[in-house]
Amino acid sequence: MTKNSVPLRGWIGPVLVVTLLAALMGTMYLGYTSDPEKNLHDFPIALVNQDNGDVLDGKPMNIGNQITDALTSKIPADKIDLRVIGISESQRLLSDGRLYGEIVIPSDFTKRLTILATASVVPGDIERPVITVHTNPRASTYSASIVQRITDQAMAQINDTVGAQLTAQVKAKLQPAPGAAPTELSGAARLQLAKPIDVSVSAFHPLPEGTGQGLSAFFYTLILLFIGFSGAMIIHSMVDNVLGYVPAEYGPWYRHLPPVAISRWRTLLVKWAMAVVIAPISSGVFLGIATLLDMPIEHVLPLFLYGTLAIIAVCVTGLSVLAAFGTAGLLINMIVFVVLGLPSSSGTIPIEATPRYIAFLANFEPMHQIYLAVRSLLYFDGHLEAGLSTGLWMTLFGLTAGLLLGAIATHSYDLRGLSRLGVSHKPEEDVLVE
């Protein structure tokens, strides 16, 4: 090996790291989008049975109960969390974004089916009984299509079963007396009885214009996280350059100032202070641009304050990781905030439609917590139960963890005499501005 040669492992390292990163990204992003319906688990839908039943041939009958029993037994419990609840609770959960949809059987459902059966042998038009399906696009854009496909499949089977039952009942009533001519159902009556239920699908509290069909909360979350993440890298490199610990290269121009005698802890404090300064400015810029683009924002001040907090939390944590791990912190930050964060955010595909390993990450990944709070402020009137409470406390927890990591790491290095570039320092000699 010559004096200026580089060991082979120095060239293998970048190849290995990039290969592992590619494998992680492929697993996360392709696994995230490959087959959401196959990945379904714990997908919450409400079933509201308001049917009061009716009396048919002297016997009480409640088709709504039969449909409820059929749906709860046939819809796979390992994929769908079908909750049989009342209408008030269902709508409260929809309003908080804790349900992706509801199936409502009306109070006169059996009565209307009975009328339909009677009308099938009597001339005249009559409306079919209606089961209403409400989707919740405010909770998740993609969830609406999942709810519709699930209910389409389930209600098609229910329609066939109820239709066969109703047709058999009508035919039994039309049985002629001995020696009398048989009465046949008309073709129109057969068709009407074969599909007796009309399924109406509509959105619960449709999204207003200017929300990108429910994607505005996701992209607002994205810019909050990205400005915190990229801000940490920018502050880290530029402050280190000013302090003389990292050279600056702009094209052919190169500058490397003499290093300033300052501790790692004091350096990190300077970087944290800059993060606190840029956070409200960036949050205000985002709000201003959103207003210019006519994006509907009802809770301007809470969104500004939470956006500021989220940027500070991400930026402070990112700076602490860089202070603790050095250059490797760049990769760690990218993996934590971006590679693992985007698929587990639930901003495009619901968490319940992603692989379970991604759903597990959503319990602590920063982007999901920020998304819950932003979605609550933009779409759910800032309800704490709609995710604002979870997002707020988890953001504060993340900020606390970042502060502790940075403080412990830098103090530990300083106490052990691990100065940067071998530049010794004393606290009273730390100089920032001359």
Short mmCIF file of C-alpha atoms in Angstrom, two decimals:
data_model
loop_
_atom_site.label_atom_id
_atom_site.label_comp_id
_atom_site.label_asym_id
_atom_site.label_seq_id
_atom_site.Cartn_x
_atom_site.Cartn_y
_atom_site.Cartn_z
CA MET A 1 0.00 0.00 0.00
CA THR A 2 1.45 3.37 -1.03
CA LYS A 3 1.38 6.46 1.13
CA ASN A 4 -1.53 8.05 -0.73
CA SER A 5 -3.57 4.89 -1.28
CA VAL A 6 -6.92 4.17 0.40
CA PRO A 7 -7.69 0.78 2.02
CA LEU A 8 -10.15 -1.37 0.09
CA ARG A 9 -12.68 -1.19 2.91
CA GLY A 10 -12.80 2.57 2.35
CA TRP A 11 -14.26 1.97 -1.12
CA ILE A 12 -16.49 -0.92 -0.07
CA GLY A 13 -18.10 1.09 2.74
CA PRO A 14 -20.13 3.51 0.58
CA VAL A 15 -21.32 0.69 -1.69
CA LEU A 16 -22.47 -1.38 1.28
CA VAL A 17 -24.24 1.53 3.01
CA VAL A 18 -26.09 2.60 -0.14
CA THR A 19 -27.09 -1.01 -0.87
CA LEU A 20 -28.52 -1.44 2.62
CA LEU A 21 -30.32 1.90 2.33
CA ALA A 22 -31.80 0.82 -1.02
CA ALA A 23 -33.03 -2.43 0.55
CA LEU A 24 -34.64 -0.53 3.42
CA MET A 25 -36.30 1.99 1.10
CA GLY A 26 -37.60 -0.76 -1.18
CA THR A 27 -39.01 -2.69 1.77
CA MET A 28 -40.71 0.39 3.20
CA TYR A 29 -42.05 2.11 0.10
CA LEU A 30 -42.91 -0.87 -2.09
CA GLY A 31 -44.34 -2.78 0.86
CA TYR A 32 -46.38 0.31 1.71
CA THR A 33 -48.04 0.59 -1.69
CA SER A 34 -48.03 -2.98 -3.03
CA ASP A 35 -51.46 -4.25 -1.91
CA PRO A 36 -53.32 -2.13 0.67
CA GLU A 37 -56.42 -4.34 0.71
CA LYS A 38 -54.36 -7.47 1.31
CA ASN A 39 -52.62 -5.67 4.18
CA LEU A 40 -55.88 -4.64 5.87
CA HIS A 41 -56.00 -5.08 9.64
CA ASP A 42 -58.16 -3.45 12.33
CA PHE A 43 -59.83 -1.22 9.70
CA PRO A 44 -62.64 0.50 11.68
CA ILE A 45 -66.15 0.63 10.16
CA ALA A 46 -69.40 1.14 12.08
CA LEU A 47 -72.58 -0.86 11.51
CA VAL A 48 -75.68 0.99 12.70
CA ASN A 49 -78.88 -1.07 12.77
CA GLN A 50 -81.91 1.16 13.41
CA ASP A 51 -84.45 -1.30 11.98
CA ASN A 52 -87.61 -1.55 14.11
CA GLY A 53 -88.81 -4.66 12.31
CA ASP A 54 -92.36 -5.51 11.19
CA VAL A 55 -95.02 -8.17 11.52
CA LEU A 56 -95.39 -10.55 8.59
CA ASP A 57 -98.15 -13.17 8.56
CA GLY A 58 -98.63 -12.62 12.27
CA LYS A 59 -94.95 -13.21 13.06
CA PRO A 60 -92.41 -10.54 14.06
CA MET A 61 -89.57 -10.12 11.57
CA ASN A 62 -86.47 -7.94 11.59
CA ILE A 63 -84.40 -8.13 8.41
CA GLY A 64 -82.00 -5.52 9.82
CA ASN A 65 -80.98 -7.94 12.57
CA GLN A 66 -80.47 -10.69 10.02
CA ILE A 67 -78.25 -8.43 7.91
CA THR A 68 -76.29 -7.38 11.01
CA ASP A 69 -75.66 -11.00 11.96
CA ALA A 70 -74.65 -11.85 8.39
CA LEU A 71 -72.22 -8.94 8.10
CA THR A 72 -70.57 -9.58 11.47
CA SER A 73 -70.08 -13.25 10.61
CA LYS A 74 -68.97 -12.88 6.99
CA ILE A 75 -66.74 -9.80 7.11
CA PRO A 76 -63.26 -11.04 8.15
CA ALA A 77 -62.57 -9.90 11.70
CA ASP A 78 -58.80 -10.06 11.16
CA LYS A 79 -59.08 -7.35 8.52
CA ILE A 80 -62.12 -5.24 9.43
CA ASP A 81 -62.97 -3.90 12.87
CA LEU A 82 -66.76 -3.89 12.36
CA ARG A 83 -68.34 -2.09 15.31
CA VAL A 84 -72.10 -2.53 15.90
CA ILE A 85 -72.96 0.77 17.59
CA GLY A 86 -75.65 3.45 17.72
CA ILE A 87 -75.99 6.30 15.25
CA SER A 88 -74.90 9.02 17.70
CA GLU A 89 -71.71 7.21 18.69
CA SER A 90 -70.96 6.36 15.08
CA GLN A 91 -71.25 9.97 13.95
CA ARG A 92 -69.17 11.17 16.89
CA LEU A 93 -66.38 8.76 15.93
CA LEU A 94 -66.66 9.80 12.28
CA SER A 95 -66.41 13.45 13.33
CA ASP A 96 -63.19 12.65 15.21
CA GLY A 97 -61.65 10.67 12.35
CA ARG A 98 -61.71 7.42 14.33
CA LEU A 99 -63.92 5.62 11.80
CA TYR A 100 -63.36 5.29 8.07
CA GLY A 101 -67.02 4.68 7.31
CA GLU A 102 -70.42 3.53 8.52
CA ILE A 103 -73.23 1.29 7.25
CA VAL A 104 -76.68 2.51 8.32
CA ILE A 105 -79.80 0.32 8.18
CA PRO A 106 -82.85 2.64 8.55
CA SER A 107 -85.66 2.18 11.08
CA ASP A 108 -88.28 1.28 8.45
CA PHE A 109 -86.11 -1.19 6.55
CA THR A 110 -88.14 -4.37 7.20
CA LYS A 111 -91.40 -2.49 6.70
CA ARG A 112 -90.26 -1.23 3.29
CA LEU A 113 -89.15 -4.73 2.28
CA THR A 114 -92.59 -6.03 3.22
CA ILE A 115 -94.22 -3.31 1.14
CA LEU A 116 -91.89 -4.16 -1.74
CA ALA A 117 -92.89 -7.83 -1.56
CA THR A 118 -96.57 -6.93 -1.60
CA ALA A 119 -96.15 -4.43 -4.43
CA SER A 120 -94.39 -7.00 -6.61
CA VAL A 121 -97.75 -8.64 -7.39
CA VAL A 122 -99.69 -5.38 -7.56
CA PRO A 123 -99.32 -2.91 -10.46
CA GLY A 124 -97.45 0.29 -9.63
CA ASP A 125 -93.99 1.62 -8.87
CA ILE A 126 -92.41 1.55 -5.43
CA GLU A 127 -89.01 2.53 -4.10
CA ARG A 128 -86.61 -0.08 -2.82
CA PRO A 129 -85.46 0.18 0.82
CA VAL A 130 -82.13 1.95 1.15
CA ILE A 131 -79.03 1.06 3.16
CA THR A 132 -76.72 4.08 3.44
CA VAL A 133 -72.93 3.83 3.41
CA HIS A 134 -70.99 6.87 4.59
CA THR A 135 -67.30 7.20 3.80
CA ASN A 136 -64.98 9.52 5.75
CA PRO A 137 -62.60 11.26 3.31
CA ARG A 138 -61.41 13.62 6.06
CA ALA A 139 -59.88 10.68 7.92
CA SER A 140 -58.07 9.40 4.84
CA THR A 141 -58.47 9.92 1.12
CA TYR A 142 -57.73 6.34 0.17
CA SER A 143 -59.94 4.92 2.91
CA ALA A 144 -63.07 6.03 1.06
CA SER A 145 -62.35 3.71 -1.84
CA ILE A 146 -61.52 0.85 0.55
CA VAL A 147 -64.81 1.32 2.41
CA GLN A 148 -66.73 1.41 -0.84
CA ARG A 149 -65.14 -1.80 -2.14
CA ILE A 150 -65.73 -3.62 1.16
CA THR A 151 -69.38 -2.58 1.32
CA ASP A 152 -69.96 -3.29 -2.38
CA GLN A 153 -68.81 -6.88 -1.93
CA ALA A 154 -70.70 -7.39 1.34
CA MET A 155 -73.94 -5.76 0.20
CA ALA A 156 -73.95 -7.69 -3.08
CA GLN A 157 -74.06 -10.93 -1.08
CA ILE A 158 -76.69 -9.51 1.28
CA ASN A 159 -78.79 -8.37 -1.66
CA ASP A 160 -78.68 -11.85 -3.20
CA THR A 161 -79.58 -13.55 0.09
CA VAL A 162 -82.44 -11.19 0.98
CA GLY A 163 -83.64 -11.26 -2.63
CA ALA A 164 -83.82 -15.06 -2.66
CA GLN A 165 -85.62 -15.04 0.69
CA LEU A 166 -88.12 -12.42 -0.46
CA THR A 167 -88.76 -14.18 -3.77
CA ALA A 168 -89.45 -17.46 -1.97
CA GLN A 169 -91.92 -15.74 0.37
CA VAL A 170 -93.79 -14.11 -2.50
CA LYS A 171 -93.95 -17.36 -4.47
CA ALA A 172 -95.32 -19.15 -1.41
CA LYS A 173 -98.10 -16.57 -1.17
CA LEU A 174 -98.92 -17.02 -4.86
CA GLN A 175 -99.43 -20.77 -4.57
CA PRO A 176 -102.84 -21.41 -6.19
CA ALA A 177 -105.67 -23.27 -4.56
CA PRO A 178 -106.19 -26.86 -5.77
CA GLY A 179 -107.53 -26.81 -9.31
CA ALA A 180 -106.89 -23.06 -9.77
CA ALA A 181 -104.58 -21.62 -12.42
CA PRO A 182 -101.08 -20.74 -11.12
CA THR A 183 -100.11 -17.08 -10.75
CA GLU A 184 -96.75 -16.23 -12.24
CA LEU A 185 -94.48 -13.34 -11.27
CA SER A 186 -93.77 -10.90 -14.06
CA GLY A 187 -90.23 -10.42 -15.30
CA ALA A 188 -90.10 -6.93 -13.79
CA ALA A 189 -91.27 -8.25 -10.43
CA ARG A 190 -88.62 -10.99 -10.47
CA LEU A 191 -85.90 -8.43 -11.16
CA GLN A 192 -87.20 -6.16 -8.42
CA LEU A 193 -87.26 -8.98 -5.89
CA ALA A 194 -83.84 -10.34 -6.92
CA LYS A 195 -82.13 -7.06 -5.93
CA PRO A 196 -84.49 -5.57 -3.35
CA ILE A 197 -81.99 -3.31 -1.55
CA ASP A 198 -80.66 -0.01 -2.86
CA VAL A 199 -77.22 0.88 -1.48
CA SER A 200 -76.51 4.62 -1.34
CA VAL A 201 -72.88 5.72 -0.89
CA SER A 202 -72.03 9.27 0.16
CA ALA A 203 -69.29 11.15 2.01
CA PHE A 204 -69.75 12.07 5.65
CA HIS A 205 -68.87 15.78 5.87
CA PRO A 206 -67.31 16.11 2.38
CA LEU A 207 -64.03 17.97 2.12
CA PRO A 208 -64.17 21.58 0.91
CA GLU A 209 -62.42 22.81 -2.19
CA GLY A 210 -58.75 23.65 -1.86
CA THR A 211 -57.83 20.57 0.18
CA GLY A 212 -56.47 18.47 -2.70
CA GLN A 213 -59.13 15.84 -1.99
CA GLY A 214 -57.71 15.30 1.46
CA LEU A 215 -54.01 15.49 0.63
CA SER A 216 -53.40 19.03 1.90
CA ALA A 217 -52.91 17.82 5.50
CA PHE A 218 -50.32 15.29 4.33
CA PHE A 219 -48.33 17.81 2.30
CA TYR A 220 -48.54 20.43 5.05
CA THR A 221 -47.10 17.81 7.39
CA LEU A 222 -44.43 17.02 4.82
CA ILE A 223 -43.19 20.61 4.57
CA LEU A 224 -43.16 21.03 8.36
CA LEU A 225 -41.02 17.93 8.74
CA PHE A 226 -38.79 18.69 5.76
CA ILE A 227 -38.00 22.23 6.87
CA GLY A 228 -37.11 20.91 10.34
CA PHE A 229 -35.04 18.05 8.93
CA SER A 230 -33.26 20.07 6.24
CA GLY A 231 -32.98 23.06 8.58
CA ALA A 232 -31.01 20.90 11.02
CA MET A 233 -28.54 19.94 8.28
CA ILE A 234 -28.19 23.53 7.05
CA ILE A 235 -27.72 24.99 10.53
CA HIS A 236 -25.27 22.24 11.48
CA SER A 237 -23.02 22.71 8.47
CA MET A 238 -23.16 26.52 8.30
CA VAL A 239 -22.56 27.07 12.01
CA ASP A 240 -19.67 24.59 11.97
CA ASN A 241 -18.24 26.48 9.01
CA VAL A 242 -18.49 29.82 10.80
CA LEU A 243 -16.85 28.31 13.88
CA GLY A 244 -14.04 26.89 11.75
CA TYR A 245 -14.76 23.19 12.23
CA VAL A 246 -15.93 22.44 8.68
CA PRO A 247 -14.66 23.96 5.42
CA ALA A 248 -17.07 25.63 3.03
CA GLU A 249 -16.87 24.94 -0.70
CA TYR A 250 -18.88 26.93 -3.24
CA GLY A 251 -17.83 25.71 -6.67
CA PRO A 252 -14.09 26.42 -6.95
CA TRP A 253 -14.14 28.72 -3.91
CA TYR A 254 -12.88 27.19 -0.66
CA ARG A 255 -12.93 28.70 2.81
CA HIS A 256 -11.77 27.21 6.08
CA LEU A 257 -11.66 29.60 9.03
CA PRO A 258 -9.48 28.94 12.07
CA PRO A 259 -11.47 26.99 14.67
CA VAL A 260 -13.01 28.87 17.58
CA ALA A 261 -12.37 27.57 21.09
CA ILE A 262 -15.89 26.51 22.06
CA SER A 263 -17.28 23.40 23.70
CA ARG A 264 -19.54 20.92 21.96
CA TRP A 265 -22.33 21.82 24.39
CA ARG A 266 -22.09 25.56 23.69
CA THR A 267 -21.98 24.86 19.97
CA LEU A 268 -25.16 22.81 20.21
CA LEU A 269 -26.84 25.58 22.22
CA VAL A 270 -26.08 28.02 19.40
CA LYS A 271 -27.58 25.64 16.85
CA TRP A 272 -30.68 25.06 18.98
CA ALA A 273 -31.14 28.81 19.32
CA MET A 274 -31.07 29.19 15.55
CA ALA A 275 -33.65 26.39 15.24
CA VAL A 276 -35.95 28.31 17.59
CA VAL A 277 -35.51 31.42 15.44
CA ILE A 278 -36.24 29.79 12.08
CA ALA A 279 -39.25 27.77 13.31
CA PRO A 280 -41.84 30.58 13.67
CA ILE A 281 -40.55 32.26 10.51
CA SER A 282 -40.96 29.06 8.49
CA SER A 283 -44.36 28.30 10.01
CA GLY A 284 -45.53 31.81 9.15
CA VAL A 285 -44.24 31.48 5.58
CA PHE A 286 -46.18 28.23 5.13
CA LEU A 287 -49.39 29.80 6.45
CA GLY A 288 -48.96 32.85 4.23
CA ILE A 289 -48.46 30.76 1.10
CA ALA A 290 -51.42 28.52 2.03
CA THR A 291 -53.60 31.62 2.38
CA LEU A 292 -52.47 32.97 -0.99
CA LEU A 293 -53.38 29.61 -2.56
CA ASP A 294 -56.89 29.73 -0.99
CA MET A 295 -56.29 26.67 1.14
CA PRO A 296 -59.10 26.54 3.74
CA ILE A 297 -57.64 27.03 7.23
CA GLU A 298 -60.09 27.75 10.06
CA HIS A 299 -57.67 27.58 12.98
CA VAL A 300 -54.86 29.84 11.82
CA LEU A 301 -53.20 30.61 15.17
CA PRO A 302 -53.26 27.01 16.49
CA LEU A 303 -51.83 25.78 13.18
CA PHE A 304 -49.09 28.42 13.32
CA LEU A 305 -48.21 27.55 16.92
CA TYR A 306 -48.25 23.81 16.35
CA GLY A 307 -46.26 24.19 13.13
CA THR A 308 -43.65 26.17 15.07
CA LEU A 309 -43.49 23.48 17.75
CA ALA A 310 -43.19 20.68 15.18
CA ILE A 311 -40.35 22.42 13.32
CA ILE A 312 -38.49 23.08 16.58
CA ALA A 313 -38.92 19.45 17.68
CA VAL A 314 -37.65 18.00 14.40
CA CYS A 315 -34.82 20.51 14.01
CA VAL A 316 -33.63 20.25 17.61
CA THR A 317 -33.71 16.45 17.51
CA GLY A 318 -31.91 16.41 14.16
CA LEU A 319 -29.20 18.70 15.52
CA SER A 320 -28.81 16.52 18.62
CA VAL A 321 -28.39 13.41 16.47
CA LEU A 322 -25.71 15.19 14.43
CA ALA A 323 -23.96 16.33 17.60
CA ALA A 324 -24.05 12.81 19.04
CA PHE A 325 -23.15 10.78 15.94
CA GLY A 326 -21.35 13.23 13.67
CA THR A 327 -21.49 12.51 9.94
CA ALA A 328 -23.42 9.28 10.56
CA GLY A 329 -26.16 11.47 12.01
CA LEU A 330 -27.06 12.61 8.48
CA LEU A 331 -27.98 9.04 7.55
CA ILE A 332 -29.74 8.42 10.87
CA ASN A 333 -31.85 11.56 10.47
CA MET A 334 -32.79 10.65 6.91
CA ILE A 335 -33.84 7.14 7.93
CA VAL A 336 -35.83 8.25 10.98
CA PHE A 337 -37.56 11.28 9.51
CA VAL A 338 -37.94 10.34 5.83
CA VAL A 339 -37.33 6.69 4.96
CA LEU A 340 -39.36 5.31 7.87
CA GLY A 341 -41.54 8.37 8.30
CA LEU A 342 -43.31 8.71 4.96
CA PRO A 343 -44.78 5.19 4.70
CA SER A 344 -45.94 5.23 8.33
CA SER A 345 -47.43 8.72 8.20
CA SER A 346 -50.93 7.51 7.11
CA GLY A 347 -51.18 10.64 5.00
CA THR A 348 -52.05 8.78 1.79
CA ILE A 349 -52.81 5.16 2.73
CA PRO A 350 -54.39 4.46 6.14
CA ILE A 351 -52.18 2.78 8.72
CA GLU A 352 -54.72 -0.07 8.85
CA ALA A 353 -54.04 -0.79 5.16
CA THR A 354 -50.25 -1.05 5.50
CA PRO A 355 -48.13 -4.04 6.58
CA ARG A 356 -48.07 -4.50 10.33
CA TYR A 357 -44.38 -3.60 10.61
CA ILE A 358 -45.17 -0.20 9.12
CA ALA A 359 -48.21 0.19 11.37
CA PHE A 360 -45.94 -0.51 14.35
CA LEU A 361 -43.62 2.34 13.32
CA ALA A 362 -46.57 4.75 13.35
CA ASN A 363 -46.70 4.46 17.15
CA PHE A 364 -43.59 6.63 17.48
CA GLU A 365 -42.51 7.91 14.05
CA PRO A 366 -42.48 11.75 14.09
CA MET A 367 -44.25 12.23 10.77
CA HIS A 368 -47.36 10.29 11.83
CA GLN A 369 -47.67 12.27 15.05
CA ILE A 370 -47.35 15.58 13.19
CA TYR A 371 -49.86 14.41 10.58
CA LEU A 372 -52.46 13.56 13.23
CA ALA A 373 -52.25 17.05 14.71
CA VAL A 374 -52.26 18.86 11.35
CA ARG A 375 -55.19 16.76 10.07
CA SER A 376 -57.16 17.55 13.20
CA LEU A 377 -56.58 21.29 12.79
CA LEU A 378 -57.39 21.32 9.06
CA TYR A 379 -60.25 18.82 8.78
CA PHE A 380 -61.71 18.08 12.24
CA ASP A 381 -62.13 21.53 13.78
CA GLY A 382 -59.12 21.03 16.02
CA HIS A 383 -60.76 18.29 18.12
CA LEU A 384 -58.33 16.86 20.63
CA GLU A 385 -59.86 13.39 20.10
CA ALA A 386 -59.23 13.63 16.34
CA GLY A 387 -55.47 13.35 16.83
CA LEU A 388 -54.46 16.80 18.08
CA SER A 389 -53.93 15.57 21.63
CA THR A 390 -51.80 12.61 20.51
CA GLY A 391 -49.83 14.70 18.03
CA LEU A 392 -49.19 17.48 20.54
CA TRP A 393 -47.98 15.25 23.37
CA MET A 394 -45.88 13.06 21.10
CA THR A 395 -44.26 16.15 19.57
CA LEU A 396 -43.41 17.44 23.05
CA PHE A 397 -42.08 13.99 23.94
CA GLY A 398 -39.91 13.97 20.81
CA LEU A 399 -38.59 17.45 21.61
CA THR A 400 -37.74 16.37 25.15
CA ALA A 401 -35.96 13.27 23.88
CA GLY A 402 -33.97 15.38 21.42
CA LEU A 403 -32.94 17.85 24.12
CA LEU A 404 -31.85 15.05 26.44
CA LEU A 405 -29.90 13.27 23.71
CA GLY A 406 -28.03 16.42 22.73
CA ALA A 407 -27.31 17.49 26.30
CA ILE A 408 -26.11 14.07 27.45
CA ALA A 409 -23.98 13.40 24.35
CA THR A 410 -22.22 16.77 24.21
CA HIS A 411 -21.63 17.00 27.98
CA SER A 412 -20.26 13.47 27.94
CA TYR A 413 -17.83 14.31 25.14
CA ASP A 414 -16.78 17.57 26.79
CA LEU A 415 -16.20 15.98 30.21
CA ARG A 416 -14.05 13.28 28.63
CA GLY A 417 -11.94 15.91 26.87
CA LEU A 418 -13.03 14.85 23.39
CA SER A 419 -12.63 18.30 21.84
CA ARG A 420 -13.27 18.89 18.16
CA LEU A 421 -10.18 19.05 15.92
CA GLY A 422 -8.09 18.85 19.09
CA VAL A 423 -8.97 22.48 19.98
CA SER A 424 -9.04 22.67 23.77
CA HIS A 425 -11.42 25.04 25.49
CA LYS A 426 -12.51 26.37 28.83
CA PRO A 427 -16.07 27.50 29.50
CA GLU A 428 -14.94 31.04 30.34
CA GLU A 429 -13.04 31.19 27.04
CA ASP A 430 -16.00 30.24 24.82
CA VAL A 431 -16.39 33.07 22.31
CA LEU A 432 -19.27 33.43 19.86
CA VAL A 433 -19.27 37.05 18.72
CA GLU A 434 -16.46 39.56 18.68
#
